[in-house]
PDB file of C-alpha atoms and ligand atoms in Angstrom:
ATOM      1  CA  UNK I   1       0.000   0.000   0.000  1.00 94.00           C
ATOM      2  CA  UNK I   2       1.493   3.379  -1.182  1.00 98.00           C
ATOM      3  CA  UNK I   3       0.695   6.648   0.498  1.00 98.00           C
ATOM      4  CA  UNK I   4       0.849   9.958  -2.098  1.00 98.00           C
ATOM      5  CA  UNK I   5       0.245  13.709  -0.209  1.00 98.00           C
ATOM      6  CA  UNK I   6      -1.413  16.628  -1.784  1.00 98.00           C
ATOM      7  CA  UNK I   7      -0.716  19.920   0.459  1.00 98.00           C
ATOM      8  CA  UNK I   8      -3.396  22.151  -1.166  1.00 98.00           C
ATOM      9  CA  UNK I   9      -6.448  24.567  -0.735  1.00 98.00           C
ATOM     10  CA  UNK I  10      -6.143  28.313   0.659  1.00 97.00           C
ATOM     11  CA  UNK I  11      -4.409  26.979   3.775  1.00 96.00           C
ATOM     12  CA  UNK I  12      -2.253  24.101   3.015  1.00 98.00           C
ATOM     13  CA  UNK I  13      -4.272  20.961   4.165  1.00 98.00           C
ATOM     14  CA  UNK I  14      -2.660  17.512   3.662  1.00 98.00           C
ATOM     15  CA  UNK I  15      -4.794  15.201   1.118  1.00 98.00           C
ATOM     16  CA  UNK I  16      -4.205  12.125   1.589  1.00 98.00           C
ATOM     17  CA  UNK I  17      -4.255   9.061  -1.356  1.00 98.00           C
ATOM     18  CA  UNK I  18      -4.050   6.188  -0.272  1.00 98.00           C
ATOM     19  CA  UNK I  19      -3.468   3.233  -2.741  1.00 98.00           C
ATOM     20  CA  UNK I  20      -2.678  -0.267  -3.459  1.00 97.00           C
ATOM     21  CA  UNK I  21      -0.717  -0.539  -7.138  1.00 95.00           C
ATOM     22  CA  UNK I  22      -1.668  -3.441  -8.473  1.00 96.00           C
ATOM     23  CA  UNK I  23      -5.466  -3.827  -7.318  1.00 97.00           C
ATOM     24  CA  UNK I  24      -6.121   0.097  -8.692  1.00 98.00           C
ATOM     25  CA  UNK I  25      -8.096   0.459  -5.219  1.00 98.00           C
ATOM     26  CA  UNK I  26      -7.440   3.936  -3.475  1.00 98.00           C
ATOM     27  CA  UNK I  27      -9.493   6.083  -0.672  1.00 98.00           C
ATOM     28  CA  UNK I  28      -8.596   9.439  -0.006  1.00 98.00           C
ATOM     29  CA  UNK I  29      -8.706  11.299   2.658  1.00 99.00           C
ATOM     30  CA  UNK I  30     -10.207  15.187   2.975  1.00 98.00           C
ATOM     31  CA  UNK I  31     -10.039  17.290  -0.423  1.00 98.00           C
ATOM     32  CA  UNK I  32      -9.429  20.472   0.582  1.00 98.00           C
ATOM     33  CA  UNK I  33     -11.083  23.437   0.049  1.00 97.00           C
ATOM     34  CA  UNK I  34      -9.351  23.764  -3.918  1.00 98.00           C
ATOM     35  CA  UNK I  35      -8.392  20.589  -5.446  1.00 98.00           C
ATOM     36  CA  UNK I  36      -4.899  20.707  -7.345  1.00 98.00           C
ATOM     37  CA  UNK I  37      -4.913  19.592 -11.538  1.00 98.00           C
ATOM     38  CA  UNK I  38      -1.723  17.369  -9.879  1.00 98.00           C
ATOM     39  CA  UNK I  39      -4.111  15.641  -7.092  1.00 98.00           C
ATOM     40  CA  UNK I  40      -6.813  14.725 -10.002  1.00 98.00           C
ATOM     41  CA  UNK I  41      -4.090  13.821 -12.532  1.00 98.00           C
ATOM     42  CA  UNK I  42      -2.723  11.643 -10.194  1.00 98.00           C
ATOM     43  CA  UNK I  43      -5.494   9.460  -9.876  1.00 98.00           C
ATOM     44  CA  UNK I  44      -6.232   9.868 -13.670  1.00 97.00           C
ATOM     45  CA  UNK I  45      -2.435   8.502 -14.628  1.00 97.00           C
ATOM     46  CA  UNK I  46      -2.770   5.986 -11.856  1.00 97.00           C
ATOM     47  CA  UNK I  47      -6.068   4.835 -13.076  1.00 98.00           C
ATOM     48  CA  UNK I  48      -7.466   4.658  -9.651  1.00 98.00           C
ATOM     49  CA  UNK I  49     -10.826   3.569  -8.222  1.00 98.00           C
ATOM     50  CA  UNK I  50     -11.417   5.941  -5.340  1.00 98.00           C
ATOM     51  CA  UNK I  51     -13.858   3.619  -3.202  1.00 98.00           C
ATOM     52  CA  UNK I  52     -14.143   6.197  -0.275  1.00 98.00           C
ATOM     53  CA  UNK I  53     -13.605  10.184   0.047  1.00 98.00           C
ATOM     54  CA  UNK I  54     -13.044  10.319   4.135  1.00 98.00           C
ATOM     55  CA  UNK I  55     -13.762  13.304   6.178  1.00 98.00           C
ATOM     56  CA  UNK I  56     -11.698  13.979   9.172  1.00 98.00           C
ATOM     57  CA  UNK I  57     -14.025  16.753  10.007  1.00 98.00           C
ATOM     58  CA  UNK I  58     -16.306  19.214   7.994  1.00 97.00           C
ATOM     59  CA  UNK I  59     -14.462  22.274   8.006  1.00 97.00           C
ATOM     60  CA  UNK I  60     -14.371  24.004   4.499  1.00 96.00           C
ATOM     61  CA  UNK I  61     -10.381  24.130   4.333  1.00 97.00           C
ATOM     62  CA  UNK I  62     -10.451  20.320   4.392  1.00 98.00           C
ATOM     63  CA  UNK I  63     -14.383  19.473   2.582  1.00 97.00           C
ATOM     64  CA  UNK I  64     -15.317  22.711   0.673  1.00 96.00           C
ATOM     65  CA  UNK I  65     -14.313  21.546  -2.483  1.00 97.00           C
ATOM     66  CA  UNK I  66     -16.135  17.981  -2.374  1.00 97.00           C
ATOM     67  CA  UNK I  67     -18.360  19.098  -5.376  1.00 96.00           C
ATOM     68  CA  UNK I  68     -15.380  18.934  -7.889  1.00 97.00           C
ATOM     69  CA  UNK I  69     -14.063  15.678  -6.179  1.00 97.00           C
ATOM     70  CA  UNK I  70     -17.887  14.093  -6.515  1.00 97.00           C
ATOM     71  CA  UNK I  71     -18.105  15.666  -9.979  1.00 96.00           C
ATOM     72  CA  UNK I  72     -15.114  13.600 -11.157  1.00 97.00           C
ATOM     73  CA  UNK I  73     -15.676  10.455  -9.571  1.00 97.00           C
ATOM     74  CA  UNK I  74     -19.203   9.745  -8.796  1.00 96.00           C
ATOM     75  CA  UNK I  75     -19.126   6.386  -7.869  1.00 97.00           C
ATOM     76  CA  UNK I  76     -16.751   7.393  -4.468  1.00 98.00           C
ATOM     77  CA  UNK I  77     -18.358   7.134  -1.579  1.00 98.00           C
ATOM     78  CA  UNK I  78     -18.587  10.304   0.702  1.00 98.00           C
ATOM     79  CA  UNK I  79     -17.971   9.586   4.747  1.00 98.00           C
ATOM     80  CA  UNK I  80     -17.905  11.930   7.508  1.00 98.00           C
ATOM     81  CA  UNK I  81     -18.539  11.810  11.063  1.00 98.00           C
ATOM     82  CA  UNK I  82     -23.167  11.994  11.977  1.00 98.00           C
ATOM     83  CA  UNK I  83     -21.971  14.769  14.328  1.00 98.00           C
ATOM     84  CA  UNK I  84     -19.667  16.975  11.833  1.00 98.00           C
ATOM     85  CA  UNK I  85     -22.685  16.392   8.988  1.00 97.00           C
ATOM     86  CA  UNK I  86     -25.103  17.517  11.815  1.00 97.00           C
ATOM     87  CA  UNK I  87     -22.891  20.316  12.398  1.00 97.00           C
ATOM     88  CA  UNK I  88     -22.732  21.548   8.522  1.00 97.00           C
ATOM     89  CA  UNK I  89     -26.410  21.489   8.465  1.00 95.00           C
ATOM     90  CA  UNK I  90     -26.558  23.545  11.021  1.00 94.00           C
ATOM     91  CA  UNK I  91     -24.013  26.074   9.450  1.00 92.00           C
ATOM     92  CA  UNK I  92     -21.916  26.281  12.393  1.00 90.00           C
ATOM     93  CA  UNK I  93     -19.129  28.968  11.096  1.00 88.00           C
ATOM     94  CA  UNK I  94     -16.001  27.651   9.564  1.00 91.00           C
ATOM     95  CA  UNK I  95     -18.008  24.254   8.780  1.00 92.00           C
ATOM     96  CA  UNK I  96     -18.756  23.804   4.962  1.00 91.00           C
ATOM     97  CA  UNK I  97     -21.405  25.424   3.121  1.00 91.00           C
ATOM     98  CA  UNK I  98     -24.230  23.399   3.217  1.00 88.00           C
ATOM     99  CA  UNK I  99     -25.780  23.856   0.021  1.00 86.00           C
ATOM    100  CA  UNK I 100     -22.311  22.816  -1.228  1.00 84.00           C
ATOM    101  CA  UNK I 101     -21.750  19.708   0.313  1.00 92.00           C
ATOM    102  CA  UNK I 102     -23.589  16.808  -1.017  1.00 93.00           C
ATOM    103  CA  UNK I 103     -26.130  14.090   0.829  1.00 93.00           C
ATOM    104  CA  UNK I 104     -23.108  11.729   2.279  1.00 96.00           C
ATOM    105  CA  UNK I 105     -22.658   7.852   1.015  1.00 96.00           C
ATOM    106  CA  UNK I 106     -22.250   7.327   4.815  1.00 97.00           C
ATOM    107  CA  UNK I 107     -22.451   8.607   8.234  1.00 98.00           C
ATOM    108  CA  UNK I 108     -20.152   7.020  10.797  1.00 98.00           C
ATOM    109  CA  UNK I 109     -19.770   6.992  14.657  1.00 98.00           C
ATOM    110  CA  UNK I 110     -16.713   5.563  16.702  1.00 98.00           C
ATOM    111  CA  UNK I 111     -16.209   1.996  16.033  1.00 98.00           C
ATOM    112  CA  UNK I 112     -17.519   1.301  12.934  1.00 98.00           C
ATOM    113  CA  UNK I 113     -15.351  -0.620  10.512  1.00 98.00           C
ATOM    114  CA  UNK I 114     -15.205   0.112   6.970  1.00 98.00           C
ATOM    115  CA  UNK I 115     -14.125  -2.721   4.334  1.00 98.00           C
ATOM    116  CA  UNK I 116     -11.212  -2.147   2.232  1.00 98.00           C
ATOM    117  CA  UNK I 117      -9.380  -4.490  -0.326  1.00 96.00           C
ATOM    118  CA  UNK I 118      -8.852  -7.351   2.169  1.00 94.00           C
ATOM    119  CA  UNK I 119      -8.510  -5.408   5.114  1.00 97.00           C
ATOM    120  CA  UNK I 120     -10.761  -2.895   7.085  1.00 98.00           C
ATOM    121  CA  UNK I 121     -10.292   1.324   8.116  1.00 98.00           C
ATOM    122  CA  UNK I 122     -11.427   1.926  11.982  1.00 98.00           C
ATOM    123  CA  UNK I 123     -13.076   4.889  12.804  1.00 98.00           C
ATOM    124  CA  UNK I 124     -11.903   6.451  15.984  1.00 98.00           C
ATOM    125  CA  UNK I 125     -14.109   8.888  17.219  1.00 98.00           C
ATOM    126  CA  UNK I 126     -11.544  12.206  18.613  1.00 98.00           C
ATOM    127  CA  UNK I 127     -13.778  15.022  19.454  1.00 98.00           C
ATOM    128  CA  UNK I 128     -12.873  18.393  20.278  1.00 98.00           C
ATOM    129  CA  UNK I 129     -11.226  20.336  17.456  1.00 98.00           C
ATOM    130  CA  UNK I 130     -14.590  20.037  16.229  1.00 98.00           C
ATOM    131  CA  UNK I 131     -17.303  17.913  17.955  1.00 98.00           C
ATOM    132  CA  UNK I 132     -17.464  15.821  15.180  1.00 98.00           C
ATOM    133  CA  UNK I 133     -13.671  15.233  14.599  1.00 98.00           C
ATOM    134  CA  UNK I 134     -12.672  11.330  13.349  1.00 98.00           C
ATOM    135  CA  UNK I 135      -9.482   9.530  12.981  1.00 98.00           C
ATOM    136  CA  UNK I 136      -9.480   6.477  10.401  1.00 98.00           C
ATOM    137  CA  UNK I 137      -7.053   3.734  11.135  1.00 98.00           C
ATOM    138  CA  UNK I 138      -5.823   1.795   7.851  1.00 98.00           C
ATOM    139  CA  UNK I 139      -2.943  -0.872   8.697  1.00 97.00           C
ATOM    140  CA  UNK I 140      -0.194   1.079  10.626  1.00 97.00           C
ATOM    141  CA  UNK I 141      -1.189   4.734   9.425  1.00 98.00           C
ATOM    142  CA  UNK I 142      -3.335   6.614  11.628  1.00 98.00           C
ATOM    143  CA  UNK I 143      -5.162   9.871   9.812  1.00 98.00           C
ATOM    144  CA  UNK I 144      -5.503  12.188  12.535  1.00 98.00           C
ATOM    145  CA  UNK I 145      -6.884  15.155  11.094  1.00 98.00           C
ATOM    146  CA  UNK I 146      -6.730  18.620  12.867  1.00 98.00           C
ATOM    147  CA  UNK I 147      -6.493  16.405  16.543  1.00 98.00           C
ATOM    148  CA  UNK I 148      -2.670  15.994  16.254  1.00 98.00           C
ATOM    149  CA  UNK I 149      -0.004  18.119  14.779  1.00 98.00           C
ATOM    150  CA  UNK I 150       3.791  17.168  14.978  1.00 98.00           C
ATOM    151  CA  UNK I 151       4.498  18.647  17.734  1.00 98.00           C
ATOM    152  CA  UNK I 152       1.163  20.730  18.549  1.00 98.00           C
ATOM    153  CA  UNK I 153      -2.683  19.466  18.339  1.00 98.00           C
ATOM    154  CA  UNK I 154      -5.302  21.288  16.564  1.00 98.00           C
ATOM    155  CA  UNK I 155      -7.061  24.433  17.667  1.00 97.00           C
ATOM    156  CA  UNK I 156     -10.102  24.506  19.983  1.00 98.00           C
ATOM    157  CA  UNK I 157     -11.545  27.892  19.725  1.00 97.00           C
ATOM    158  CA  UNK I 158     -13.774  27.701  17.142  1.00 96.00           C
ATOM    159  CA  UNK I 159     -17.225  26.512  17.078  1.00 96.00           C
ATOM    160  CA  UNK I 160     -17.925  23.210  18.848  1.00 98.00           C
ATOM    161  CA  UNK I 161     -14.319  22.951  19.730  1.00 98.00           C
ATOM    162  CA  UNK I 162     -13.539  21.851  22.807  1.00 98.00           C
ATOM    163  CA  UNK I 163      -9.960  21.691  25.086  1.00 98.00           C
ATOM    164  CA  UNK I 164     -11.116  19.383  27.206  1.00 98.00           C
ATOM    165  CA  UNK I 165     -12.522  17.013  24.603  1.00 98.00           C
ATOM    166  CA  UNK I 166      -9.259  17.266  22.612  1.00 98.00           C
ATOM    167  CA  UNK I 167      -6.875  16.334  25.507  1.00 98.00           C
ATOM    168  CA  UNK I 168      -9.292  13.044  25.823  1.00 98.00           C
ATOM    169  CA  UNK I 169      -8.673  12.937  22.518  1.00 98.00           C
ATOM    170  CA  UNK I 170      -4.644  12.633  22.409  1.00 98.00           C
ATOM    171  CA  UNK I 171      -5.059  10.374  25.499  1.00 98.00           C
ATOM    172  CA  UNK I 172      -7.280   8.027  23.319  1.00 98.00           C
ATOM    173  CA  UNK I 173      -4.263   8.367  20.328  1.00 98.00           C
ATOM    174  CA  UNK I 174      -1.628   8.012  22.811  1.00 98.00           C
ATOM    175  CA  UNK I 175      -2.884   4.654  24.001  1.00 97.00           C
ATOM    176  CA  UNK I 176      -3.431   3.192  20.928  1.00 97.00           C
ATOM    177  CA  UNK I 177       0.487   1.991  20.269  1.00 94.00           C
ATOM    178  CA  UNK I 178       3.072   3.050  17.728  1.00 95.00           C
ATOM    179  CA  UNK I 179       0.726   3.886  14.986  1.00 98.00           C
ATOM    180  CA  UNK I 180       1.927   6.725  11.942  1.00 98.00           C
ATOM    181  CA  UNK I 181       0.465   9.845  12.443  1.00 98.00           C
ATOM    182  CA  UNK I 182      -0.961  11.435   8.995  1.00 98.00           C
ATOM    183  CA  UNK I 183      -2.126  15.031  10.459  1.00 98.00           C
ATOM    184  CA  UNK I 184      -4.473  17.231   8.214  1.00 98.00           C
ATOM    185  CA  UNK I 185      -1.726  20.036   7.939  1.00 98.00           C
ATOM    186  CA  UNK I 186       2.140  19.903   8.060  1.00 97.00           C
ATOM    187  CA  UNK I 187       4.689  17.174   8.623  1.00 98.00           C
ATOM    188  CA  UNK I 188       3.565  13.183   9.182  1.00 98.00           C
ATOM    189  CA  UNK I 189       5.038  11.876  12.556  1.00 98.00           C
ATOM    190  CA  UNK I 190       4.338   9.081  15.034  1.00 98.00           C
ATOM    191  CA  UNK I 191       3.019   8.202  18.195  1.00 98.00           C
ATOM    192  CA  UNK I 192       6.131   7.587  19.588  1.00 98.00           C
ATOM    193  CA  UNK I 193       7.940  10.375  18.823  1.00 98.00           C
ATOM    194  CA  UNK I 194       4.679  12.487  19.417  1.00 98.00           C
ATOM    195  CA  UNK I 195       4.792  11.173  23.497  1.00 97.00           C
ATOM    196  CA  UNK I 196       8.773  12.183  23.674  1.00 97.00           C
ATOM    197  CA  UNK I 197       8.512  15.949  22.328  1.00 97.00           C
ATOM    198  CA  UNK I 198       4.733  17.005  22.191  1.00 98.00           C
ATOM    199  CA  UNK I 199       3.852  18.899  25.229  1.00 98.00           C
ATOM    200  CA  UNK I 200       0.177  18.200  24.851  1.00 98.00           C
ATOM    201  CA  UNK I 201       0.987  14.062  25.351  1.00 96.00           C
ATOM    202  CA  UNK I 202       2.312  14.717  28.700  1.00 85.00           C
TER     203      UNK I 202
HETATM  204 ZN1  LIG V 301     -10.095  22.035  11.002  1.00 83.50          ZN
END
């Protein structure tokens, strides 16, 4: 399984492709709000099937520009967190436009498993950057969104953030073992080097 990283949109977010060669299968993970000609030529010269487009969360600099993504490849499936769907309905600020986010493929809560090639992605609820805030666990790669940053976590002062909920959050991460960390803006890291230098897993 091969991992290719798209830093794009009007603040840098990290999209994530994540693909097995040979099968042709892929998922990605957020879109950003403004979707590179490199990120869809990618999966063009690849000639990937993109089973699932996964939501870490539903704010617009990492979901605004789903419409493009759906556009192009209709037959992905759309998943993001019940609460971070409930939240764009309710057009919470910073959250993505509702009228420009389409009727999801899925909704998912902690736990649930998704099926992919011959192996599953875990959703792993993290709440408190936004309430609605998921990780998705895929073999030794952990997608962590806007919970973790290398060195840092995600900020809580927007709406339905919460500080509390977050340092849960990267107790939950912490305990999970030596997983990669794929964070929805700057460098990738680990769980084991996140416990030795980040102040928040103390
Ligand atoms: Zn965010």
């Amino acid at each position: 399984m091969k991992i290719a990283l798209f830093e794009q949109g009007s603040i840098g977010t990290n999209c994530y492709i994540v693909y097995d060669e040979s099968e042709k299968q892929a998922f990605c993970v957020d879109c950003s709000d403004k979707i590179s000609n490199a990120y869809f030529d990618f999966i063009e010269k690849n000639a990937l099937q993109i089973k699932y487009l996964l939501l870490t969360h539903g704010h617009y600099d990492h979901a605004a520009d789903i419409l493009a993504f759906t556009r192009r490849f209709p037959k992905t499936q759309v998943v993001i967190s019940q609460t971070d769907y409930e939240n764009i309905r309710q057009r919470k600020s910073v959250f993505c436009e509702s009228d420009a986010f389409p009727e999801p493929s899925m909704l998912v809560n902690d736990g649930d498993i998704l099926p992919f090639l011959n192996s599953s992605i875990k959703i792993i609820a993290t709440p408190g950057h936004t309430s609605g805030s998921v990780c998705y666990l895929f073999g030794d790669a952990l997608f962590c969104g806007d919970t973790v940053f290398d060195g840092s976590i995600g900020r809580t002062d927007m709406a339905t953030g919460s500080f509390f909920e977050i340092m849960k959050s990267v107790a939950k991460i912490a305990s999970l073992g030596d997983y990669a960390l794929y964070p929805g803006h700057m460098s990738t890291t680990d769980i084991t080097t996140q416990k030795e230098m980040n102040p928040y897993f103390r």
